[in-house]
Coordinates of C-alpha atoms and ligand atoms in Angstrom, one line a residue:
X1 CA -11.4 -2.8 13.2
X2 CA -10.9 -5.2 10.0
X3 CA -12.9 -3.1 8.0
X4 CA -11.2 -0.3 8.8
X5 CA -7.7 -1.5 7.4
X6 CA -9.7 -2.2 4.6
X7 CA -10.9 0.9 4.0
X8 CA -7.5 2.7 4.6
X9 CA -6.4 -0.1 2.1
X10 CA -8.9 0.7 -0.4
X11 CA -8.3 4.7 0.2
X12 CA -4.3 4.3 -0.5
X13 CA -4.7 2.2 -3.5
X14 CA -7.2 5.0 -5.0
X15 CA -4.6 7.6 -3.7
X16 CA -1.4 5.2 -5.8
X17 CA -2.9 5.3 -8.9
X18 CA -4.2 8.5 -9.3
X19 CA -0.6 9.3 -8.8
X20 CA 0.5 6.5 -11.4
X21 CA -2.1 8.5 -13.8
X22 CA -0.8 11.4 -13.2
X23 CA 3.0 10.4 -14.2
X24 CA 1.5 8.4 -16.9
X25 CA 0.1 11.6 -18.8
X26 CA 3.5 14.0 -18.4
X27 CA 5.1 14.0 -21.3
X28 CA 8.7 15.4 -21.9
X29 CA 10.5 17.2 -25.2
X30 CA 13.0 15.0 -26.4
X31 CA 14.4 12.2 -23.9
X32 CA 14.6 14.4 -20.5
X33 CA 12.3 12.3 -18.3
X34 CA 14.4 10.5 -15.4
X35 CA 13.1 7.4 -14.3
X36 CA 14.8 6.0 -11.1
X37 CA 13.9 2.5 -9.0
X38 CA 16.3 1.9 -5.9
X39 CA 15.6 -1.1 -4.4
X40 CA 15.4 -1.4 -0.4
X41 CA 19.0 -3.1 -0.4
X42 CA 20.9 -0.8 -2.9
X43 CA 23.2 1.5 -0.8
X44 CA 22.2 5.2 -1.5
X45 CA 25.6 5.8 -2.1
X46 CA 26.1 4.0 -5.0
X47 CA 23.1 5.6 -6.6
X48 CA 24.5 9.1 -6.1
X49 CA 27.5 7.9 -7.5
X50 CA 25.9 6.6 -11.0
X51 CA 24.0 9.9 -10.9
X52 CA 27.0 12.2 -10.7
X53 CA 28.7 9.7 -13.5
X54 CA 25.7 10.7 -15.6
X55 CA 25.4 13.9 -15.0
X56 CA 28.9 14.2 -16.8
X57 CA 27.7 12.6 -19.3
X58 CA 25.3 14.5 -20.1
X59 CA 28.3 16.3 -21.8
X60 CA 27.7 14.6 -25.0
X61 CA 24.0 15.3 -25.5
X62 CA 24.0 17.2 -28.4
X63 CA 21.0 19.5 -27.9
X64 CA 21.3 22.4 -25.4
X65 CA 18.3 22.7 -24.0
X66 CA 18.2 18.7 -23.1
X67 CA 21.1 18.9 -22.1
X68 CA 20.3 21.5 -19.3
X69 CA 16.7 20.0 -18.4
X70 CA 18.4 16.3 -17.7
X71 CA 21.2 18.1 -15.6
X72 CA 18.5 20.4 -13.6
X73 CA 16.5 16.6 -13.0
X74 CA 19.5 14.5 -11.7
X75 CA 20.8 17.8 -9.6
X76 CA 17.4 17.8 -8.2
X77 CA 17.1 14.4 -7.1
X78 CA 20.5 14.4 -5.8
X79 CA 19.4 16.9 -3.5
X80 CA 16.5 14.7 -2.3
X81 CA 18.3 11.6 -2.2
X82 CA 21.0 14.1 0.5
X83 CA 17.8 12.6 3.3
X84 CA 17.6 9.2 2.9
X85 CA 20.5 7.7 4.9
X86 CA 19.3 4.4 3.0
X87 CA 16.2 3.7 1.1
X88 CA 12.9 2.9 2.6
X89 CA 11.9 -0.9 3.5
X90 CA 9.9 -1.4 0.2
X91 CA 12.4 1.1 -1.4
X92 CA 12.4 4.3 -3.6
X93 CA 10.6 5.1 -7.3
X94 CA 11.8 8.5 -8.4
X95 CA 10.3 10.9 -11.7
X96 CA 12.2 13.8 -12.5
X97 CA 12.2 16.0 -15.6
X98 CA 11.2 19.0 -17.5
X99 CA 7.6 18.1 -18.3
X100 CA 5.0 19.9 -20.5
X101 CA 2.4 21.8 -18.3
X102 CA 0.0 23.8 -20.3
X103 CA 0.0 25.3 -23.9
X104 CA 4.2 25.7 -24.4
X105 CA 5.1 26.4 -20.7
X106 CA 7.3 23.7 -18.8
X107 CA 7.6 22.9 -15.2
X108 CA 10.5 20.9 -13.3
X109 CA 8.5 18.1 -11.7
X110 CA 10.0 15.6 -9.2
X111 CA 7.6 13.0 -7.5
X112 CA 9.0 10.8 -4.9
X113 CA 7.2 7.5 -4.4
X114 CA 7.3 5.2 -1.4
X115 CA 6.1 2.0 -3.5
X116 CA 2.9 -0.4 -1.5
X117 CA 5.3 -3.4 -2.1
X118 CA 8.9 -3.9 -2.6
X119 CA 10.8 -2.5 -5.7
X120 CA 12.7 -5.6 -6.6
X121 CA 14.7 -3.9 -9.5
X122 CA 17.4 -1.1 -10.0
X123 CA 16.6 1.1 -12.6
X124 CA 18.0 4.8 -14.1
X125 CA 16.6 5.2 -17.5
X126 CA 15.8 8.7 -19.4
X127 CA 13.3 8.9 -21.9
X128 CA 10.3 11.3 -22.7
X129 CA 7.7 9.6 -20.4
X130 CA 8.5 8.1 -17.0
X131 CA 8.4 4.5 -16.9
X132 CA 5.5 2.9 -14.8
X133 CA 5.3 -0.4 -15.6
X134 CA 7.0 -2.1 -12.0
X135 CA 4.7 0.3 -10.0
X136 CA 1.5 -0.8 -11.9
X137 CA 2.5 -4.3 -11.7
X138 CA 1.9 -3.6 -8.0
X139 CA -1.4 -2.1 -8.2
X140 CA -2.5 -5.3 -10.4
X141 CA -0.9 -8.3 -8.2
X142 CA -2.2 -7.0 -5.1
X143 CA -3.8 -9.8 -4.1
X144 CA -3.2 -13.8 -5.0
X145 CA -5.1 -16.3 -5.5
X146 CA -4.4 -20.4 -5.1
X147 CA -5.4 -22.9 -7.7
X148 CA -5.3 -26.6 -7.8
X149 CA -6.5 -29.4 -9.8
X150 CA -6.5 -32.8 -9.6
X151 CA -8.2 -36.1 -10.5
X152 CA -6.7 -39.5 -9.5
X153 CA -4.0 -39.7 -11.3
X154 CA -2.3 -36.6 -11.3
X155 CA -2.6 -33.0 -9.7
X156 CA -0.9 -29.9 -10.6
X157 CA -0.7 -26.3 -8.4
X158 CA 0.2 -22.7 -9.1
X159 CA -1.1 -19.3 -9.0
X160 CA -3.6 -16.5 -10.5
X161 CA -1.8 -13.1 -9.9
X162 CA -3.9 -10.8 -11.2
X163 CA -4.5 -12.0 -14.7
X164 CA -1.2 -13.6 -14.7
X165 CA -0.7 -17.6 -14.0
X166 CA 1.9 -18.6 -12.5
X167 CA 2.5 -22.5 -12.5
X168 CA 4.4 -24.5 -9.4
X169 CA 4.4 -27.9 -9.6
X170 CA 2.2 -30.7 -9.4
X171 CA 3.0 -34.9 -8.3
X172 CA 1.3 -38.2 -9.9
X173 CA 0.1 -40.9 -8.9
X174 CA 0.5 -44.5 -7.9
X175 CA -3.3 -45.5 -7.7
X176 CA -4.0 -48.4 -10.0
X177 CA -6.5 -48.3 -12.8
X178 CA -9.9 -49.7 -12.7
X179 CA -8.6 -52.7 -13.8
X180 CA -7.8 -55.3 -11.7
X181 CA -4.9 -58.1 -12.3
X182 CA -6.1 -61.6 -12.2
X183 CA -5.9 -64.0 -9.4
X184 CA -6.6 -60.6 -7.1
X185 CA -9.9 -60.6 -5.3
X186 CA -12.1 -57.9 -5.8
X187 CA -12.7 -56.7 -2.3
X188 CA -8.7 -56.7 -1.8
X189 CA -8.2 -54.6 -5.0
X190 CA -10.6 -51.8 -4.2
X191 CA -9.0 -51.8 -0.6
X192 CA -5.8 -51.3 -1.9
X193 CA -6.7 -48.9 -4.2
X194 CA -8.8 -46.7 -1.8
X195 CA -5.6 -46.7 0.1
X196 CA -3.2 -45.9 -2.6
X197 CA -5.8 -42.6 -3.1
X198 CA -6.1 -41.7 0.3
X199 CA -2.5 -41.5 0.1
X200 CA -2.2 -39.3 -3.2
X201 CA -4.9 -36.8 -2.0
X202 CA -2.8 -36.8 1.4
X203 CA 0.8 -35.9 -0.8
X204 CA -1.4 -33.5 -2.7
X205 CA -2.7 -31.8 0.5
X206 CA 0.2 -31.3 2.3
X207 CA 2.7 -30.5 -0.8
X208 CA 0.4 -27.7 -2.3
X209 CA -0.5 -26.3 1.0
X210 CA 2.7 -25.6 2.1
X211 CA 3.5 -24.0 -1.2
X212 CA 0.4 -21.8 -0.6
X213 CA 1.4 -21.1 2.7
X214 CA 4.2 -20.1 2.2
X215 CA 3.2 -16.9 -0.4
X216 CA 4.2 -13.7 1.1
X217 CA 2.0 -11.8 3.5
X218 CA -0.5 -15.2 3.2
X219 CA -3.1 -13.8 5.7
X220 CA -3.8 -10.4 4.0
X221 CA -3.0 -11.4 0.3
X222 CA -4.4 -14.9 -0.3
X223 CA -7.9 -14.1 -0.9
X224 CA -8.5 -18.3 -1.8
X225 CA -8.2 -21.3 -3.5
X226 CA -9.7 -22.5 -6.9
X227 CA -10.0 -26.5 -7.1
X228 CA -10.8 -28.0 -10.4
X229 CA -11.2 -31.8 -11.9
X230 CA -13.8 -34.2 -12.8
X231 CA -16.5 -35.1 -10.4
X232 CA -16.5 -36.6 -8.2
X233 CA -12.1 -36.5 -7.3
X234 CA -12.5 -32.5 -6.5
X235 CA -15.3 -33.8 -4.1
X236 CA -14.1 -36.3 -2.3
X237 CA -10.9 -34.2 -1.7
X238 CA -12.3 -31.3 -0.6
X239 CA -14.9 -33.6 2.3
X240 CA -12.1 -35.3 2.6
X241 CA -9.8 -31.9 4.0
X242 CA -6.9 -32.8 2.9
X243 CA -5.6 -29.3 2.8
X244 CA -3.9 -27.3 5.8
X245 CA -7.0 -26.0 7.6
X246 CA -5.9 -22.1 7.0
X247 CA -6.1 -23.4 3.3
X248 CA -9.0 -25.7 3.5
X249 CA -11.1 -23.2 4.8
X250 CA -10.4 -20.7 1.9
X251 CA -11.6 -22.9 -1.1
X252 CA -13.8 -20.8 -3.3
X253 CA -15.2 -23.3 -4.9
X254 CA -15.0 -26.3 -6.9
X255 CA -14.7 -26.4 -10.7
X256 CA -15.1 -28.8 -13.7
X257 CA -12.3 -29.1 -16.1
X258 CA -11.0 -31.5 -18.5
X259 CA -7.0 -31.1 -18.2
X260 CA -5.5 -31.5 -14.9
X261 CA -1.8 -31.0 -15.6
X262 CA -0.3 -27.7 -16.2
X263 CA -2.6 -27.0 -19.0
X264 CA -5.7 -27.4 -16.2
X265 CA -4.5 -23.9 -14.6
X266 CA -6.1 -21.9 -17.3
X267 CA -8.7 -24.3 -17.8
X268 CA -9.7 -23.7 -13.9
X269 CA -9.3 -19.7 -14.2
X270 CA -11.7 -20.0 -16.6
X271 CA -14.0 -21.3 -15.5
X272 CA -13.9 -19.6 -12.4
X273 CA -14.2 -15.9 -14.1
X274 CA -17.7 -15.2 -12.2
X275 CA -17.2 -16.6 -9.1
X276 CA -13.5 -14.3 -9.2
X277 CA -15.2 -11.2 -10.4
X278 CA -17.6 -11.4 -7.3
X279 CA -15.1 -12.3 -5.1
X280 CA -13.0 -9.1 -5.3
X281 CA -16.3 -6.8 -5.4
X282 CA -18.5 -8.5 -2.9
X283 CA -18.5 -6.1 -0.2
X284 CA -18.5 -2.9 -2.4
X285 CA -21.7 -4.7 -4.3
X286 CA -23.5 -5.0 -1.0
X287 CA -22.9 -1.1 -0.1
X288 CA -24.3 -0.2 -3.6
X289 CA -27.1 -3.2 -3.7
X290 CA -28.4 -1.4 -0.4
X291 CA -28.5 2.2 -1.9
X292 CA -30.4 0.8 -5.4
X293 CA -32.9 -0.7 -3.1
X294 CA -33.4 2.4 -0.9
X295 CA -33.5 4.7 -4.2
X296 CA -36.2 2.6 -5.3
X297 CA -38.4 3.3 -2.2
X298 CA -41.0 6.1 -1.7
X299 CA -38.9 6.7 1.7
X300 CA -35.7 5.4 1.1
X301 CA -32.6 6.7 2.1
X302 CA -30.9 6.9 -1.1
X303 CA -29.0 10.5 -2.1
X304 CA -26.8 11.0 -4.8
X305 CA -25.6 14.0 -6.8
X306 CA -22.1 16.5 -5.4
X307 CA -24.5 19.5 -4.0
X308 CA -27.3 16.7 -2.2
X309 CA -24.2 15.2 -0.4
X310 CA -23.1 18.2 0.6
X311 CA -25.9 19.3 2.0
X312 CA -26.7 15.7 3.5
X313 CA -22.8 15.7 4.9
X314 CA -23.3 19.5 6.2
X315 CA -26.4 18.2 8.4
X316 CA -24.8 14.9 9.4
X317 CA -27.5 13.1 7.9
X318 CA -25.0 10.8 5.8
X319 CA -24.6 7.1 7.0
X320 CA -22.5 5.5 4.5
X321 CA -20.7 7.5 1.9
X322 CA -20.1 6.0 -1.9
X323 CA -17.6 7.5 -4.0
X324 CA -16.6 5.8 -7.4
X325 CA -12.8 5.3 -8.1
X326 CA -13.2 7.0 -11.1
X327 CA -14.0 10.3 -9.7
X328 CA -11.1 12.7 -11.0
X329 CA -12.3 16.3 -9.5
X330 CA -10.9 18.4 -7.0
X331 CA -12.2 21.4 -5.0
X332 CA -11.1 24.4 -4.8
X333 CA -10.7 27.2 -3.3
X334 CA -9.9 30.1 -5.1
X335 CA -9.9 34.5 -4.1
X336 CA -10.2 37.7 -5.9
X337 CA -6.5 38.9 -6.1
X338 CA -7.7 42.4 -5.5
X339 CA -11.0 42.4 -3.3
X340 CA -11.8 39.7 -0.3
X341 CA -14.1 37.8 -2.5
X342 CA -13.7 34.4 -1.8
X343 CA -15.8 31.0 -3.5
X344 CA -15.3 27.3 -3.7
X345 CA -15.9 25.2 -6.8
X346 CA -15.4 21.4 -7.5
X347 CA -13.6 21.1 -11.3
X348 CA -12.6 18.4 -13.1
X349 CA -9.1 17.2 -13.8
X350 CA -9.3 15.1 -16.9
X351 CA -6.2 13.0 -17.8
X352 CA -3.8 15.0 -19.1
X353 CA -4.2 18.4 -17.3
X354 CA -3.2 20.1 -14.4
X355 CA -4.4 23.2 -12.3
X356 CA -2.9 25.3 -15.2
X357 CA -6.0 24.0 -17.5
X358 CA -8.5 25.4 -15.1
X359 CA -9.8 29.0 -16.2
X360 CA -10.5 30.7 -12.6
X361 CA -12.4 33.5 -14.0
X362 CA -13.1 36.8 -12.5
X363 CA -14.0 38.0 -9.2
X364 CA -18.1 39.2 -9.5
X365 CA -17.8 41.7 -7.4
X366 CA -14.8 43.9 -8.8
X367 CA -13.8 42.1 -12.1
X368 CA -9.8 41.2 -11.3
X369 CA -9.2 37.9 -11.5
X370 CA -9.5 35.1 -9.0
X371 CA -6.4 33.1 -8.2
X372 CA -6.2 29.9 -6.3
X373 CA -5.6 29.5 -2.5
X374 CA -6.4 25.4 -2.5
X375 CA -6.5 22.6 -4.2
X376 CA -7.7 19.3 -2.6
X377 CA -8.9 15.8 -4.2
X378 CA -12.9 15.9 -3.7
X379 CA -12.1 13.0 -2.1
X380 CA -10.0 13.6 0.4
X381 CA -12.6 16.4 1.0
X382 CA -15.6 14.9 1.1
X383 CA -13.8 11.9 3.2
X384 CA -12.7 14.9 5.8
X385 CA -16.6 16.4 5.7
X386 CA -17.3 12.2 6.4
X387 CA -15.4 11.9 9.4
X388 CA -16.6 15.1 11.4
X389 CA -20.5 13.3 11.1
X390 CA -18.8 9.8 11.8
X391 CA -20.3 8.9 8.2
X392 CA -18.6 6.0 7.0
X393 CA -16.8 6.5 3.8
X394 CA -16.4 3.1 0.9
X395 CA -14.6 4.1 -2.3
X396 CA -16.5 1.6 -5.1
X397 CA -14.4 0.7 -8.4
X398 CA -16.0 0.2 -11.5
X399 CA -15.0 -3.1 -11.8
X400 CA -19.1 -4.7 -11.9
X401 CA -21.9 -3.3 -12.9
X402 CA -23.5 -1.5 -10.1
X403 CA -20.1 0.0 -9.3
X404 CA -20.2 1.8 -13.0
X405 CA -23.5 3.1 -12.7
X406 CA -22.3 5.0 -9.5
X407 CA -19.9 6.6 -11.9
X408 CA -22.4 6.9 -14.9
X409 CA -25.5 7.8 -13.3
X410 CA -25.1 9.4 -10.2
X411 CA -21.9 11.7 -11.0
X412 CA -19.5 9.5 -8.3
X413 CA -21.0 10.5 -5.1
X414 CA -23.9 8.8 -3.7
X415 CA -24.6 8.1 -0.1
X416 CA -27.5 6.0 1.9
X417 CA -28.6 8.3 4.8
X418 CA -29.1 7.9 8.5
X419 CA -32.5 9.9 7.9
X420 CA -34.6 11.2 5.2
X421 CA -34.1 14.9 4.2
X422 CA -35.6 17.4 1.9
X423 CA -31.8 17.2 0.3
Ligands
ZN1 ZN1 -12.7 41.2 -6.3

């Protein structure tokens, strides 16, 4: 069941920024691209107020074409914001405008984006791209990780959010040095000062736990902590779980660094980089471990290549499906406009372009040409052609190495098989 949620996790991140690419590459004439954020907490009727105050505005713009393309955009999301009684509980990211399509034509495009975490910001801006940058903040900071470092005189906390650090706070220390005072025995000393660490390690535990505890959505975003100091302090505090138990038991591992103030943070993500990179990929390096092995074999069950999987897919003969997160095709289906010729084809949509790029030639049979019935991400096909077999379906980023040669060498679409086949 876990790994489900995962997968449908994985599947509407892919689906998010394909979207986000797609609004990254439209491009408007002269500032006529409306941008609008609406935080879950802003009343909808405040926004249709601003947009009516703007759309009188647009009085003043001086060319008559923008003019008319910013008015068509705010009339048209005016008449999708008429729905929404108030916005959504993470909120409402809306791109509107006259964008280019191919060669000189131009399209009215409105997208409507129910954001994967909450829009924090209120935002109307026109310009001649749509502005991204909140939603692929989202798509970055997905998940969180803790990081800590200490030795025995001072510990500081924070943050990794994506590549972003985000210090806390940290406490120092009572323990006294090596040195002891004269007069005091030695055994007494070293008692005390065990104590007085025992007692900093405790503060540290309990004061950067609850901080980490108390992230947002903790159980599905904090993938784990990062503990870094000199040896032997990050030892004896991780034996010596110190830490919340839900937080003890997600220490990634343990870490040398020098600094272990503020400055130690960096220090720490650092020199974590490998263990973090494996972290975040570890599952999708297994699935694509197990095909490299099986591709290798006389016998194995490796397939790979769009028409093999088809074929593999077709016969149910497909155990675990791989398709990169760089795949950017769809398939179509396209007819004759005259005849009843009918075909399927799988193109690719390059950054940039839309169905309008794509020449659909002629029908063989009768010469008039073929027009398009449907469009669908491969996918979200391929996925559909997954579930009729009950073939599993894992979408593998490009983010390590195996995961790029997926992309590189084997077109996207690999799959390890139940059973060999002449496919
Ligand atoms: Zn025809």
């Amino acid at each position: 069941m876990a790994e489900e949620v995962e997968m449908d996790e994985a599947r509407r991140r892919y689906e998010f920024k394909k979207v986000l690419e797609k609004l990254q590459s439209q491009q408007g004439d002269g500032t006529e691209l409306i941008t609008l954020y609406i935080p879950p907490d802003k009343q909808i009727f405040d926004v249709t107020n601003q947009l009516k105050d703007e759309y009188g505005q647009c009085a003043n713009i001086k060319s008559k074409q923008t003019k008319t393309n910013v008015q068509s955009a705010i009339s048209s999301i005016l008449s999708r914001l008429k729905y929404y009684k108030r916005p959504p509980e993470k909120g409402l990211a809306v791109f509107c405008g006259t964008v280019k399509t191919y060669g000189d034509r131009t399209d009215l495009q409105c997208t409507i984006i129910e954001p994967p975490e909450p829009l924090n910001l209120y935002m109307y801006r026109c310009s001649s791209n749509f502005e991204l940058e909140p939603l692929l903040q989202m798509l970055e900071e997905k998940y969180v990780y803790g990081l800590l470092v200490l030795d025995k005189r001072e510990a500081y906390w924070g943050f990794l959010r994506g590549n972003r650090i985000e210090p806390v706070g940290g406490a120092n220390s009572t323990v006294p040095g090596k040195m002891r005072k004269g007069g005091q025995s030695a055994a007494r000393f070293g008692r005390l000062r065990e104590i007085a660490i025992d007692e900093f390690y405790t503060k540290i535990g309990e004061r950067a736990s609850a901080i980490f505890l108390a992230e947002k959505d903790f159980f599905e975003r904090f993938k784990g902590l990062l503990i870094g100091g000199p040896s032997p302090t990050k030892e004896e505090f991780e034996k010596g779980n110190y830490l919340h138990h839900e937080v003890q038991k997600r220490i990634i591992g343990l870490f040398d660094v020098a600094y272990t103030n503020e400055d130690g943070l960096a220090e720490l993500v650092d020199s974590a980089k490998d263990a973090l990179k494996g972290m975040t990929v570890v599952k999708e390096k297994a699935f694509m471990d197990r095909f490299l092995k099986e591709l290798v074999k006389d016998d194995g069950l490796a397939a790979y290549g769009e028409e093999s999987i088809r074929h593999n897919l077709e016969i149910g003969a497909v155990d675990i499906l791989l398709l990169s997160t760089k795949l950017r095709k769809s398939r179509l289906k396209i007819r004759c406009q005259s005849c009843d010729y009918t075909a399927e084809k799988t193109v690719s949509i390059e950054a940039g372009k839309t169905m309008a790029d794509i020449p659909l030639g002629n029908c063989p049979k009768c010469t008039a040409p073929n027009i398009l019935e449907e469009e669908t991400d491969i996918v979200d096909e391929l996925t559909k052609l997954a579930d009729m077999s009950s073939s599993k379906v894992e979408l593998i980023s490009d983010d390590f190495e195996e995961g790029s040669i997926l992309f590189s060498a084997f077109g996207g679409i690999a799959a390890i098989l139940r059973y060999r086949t002449g496919y």
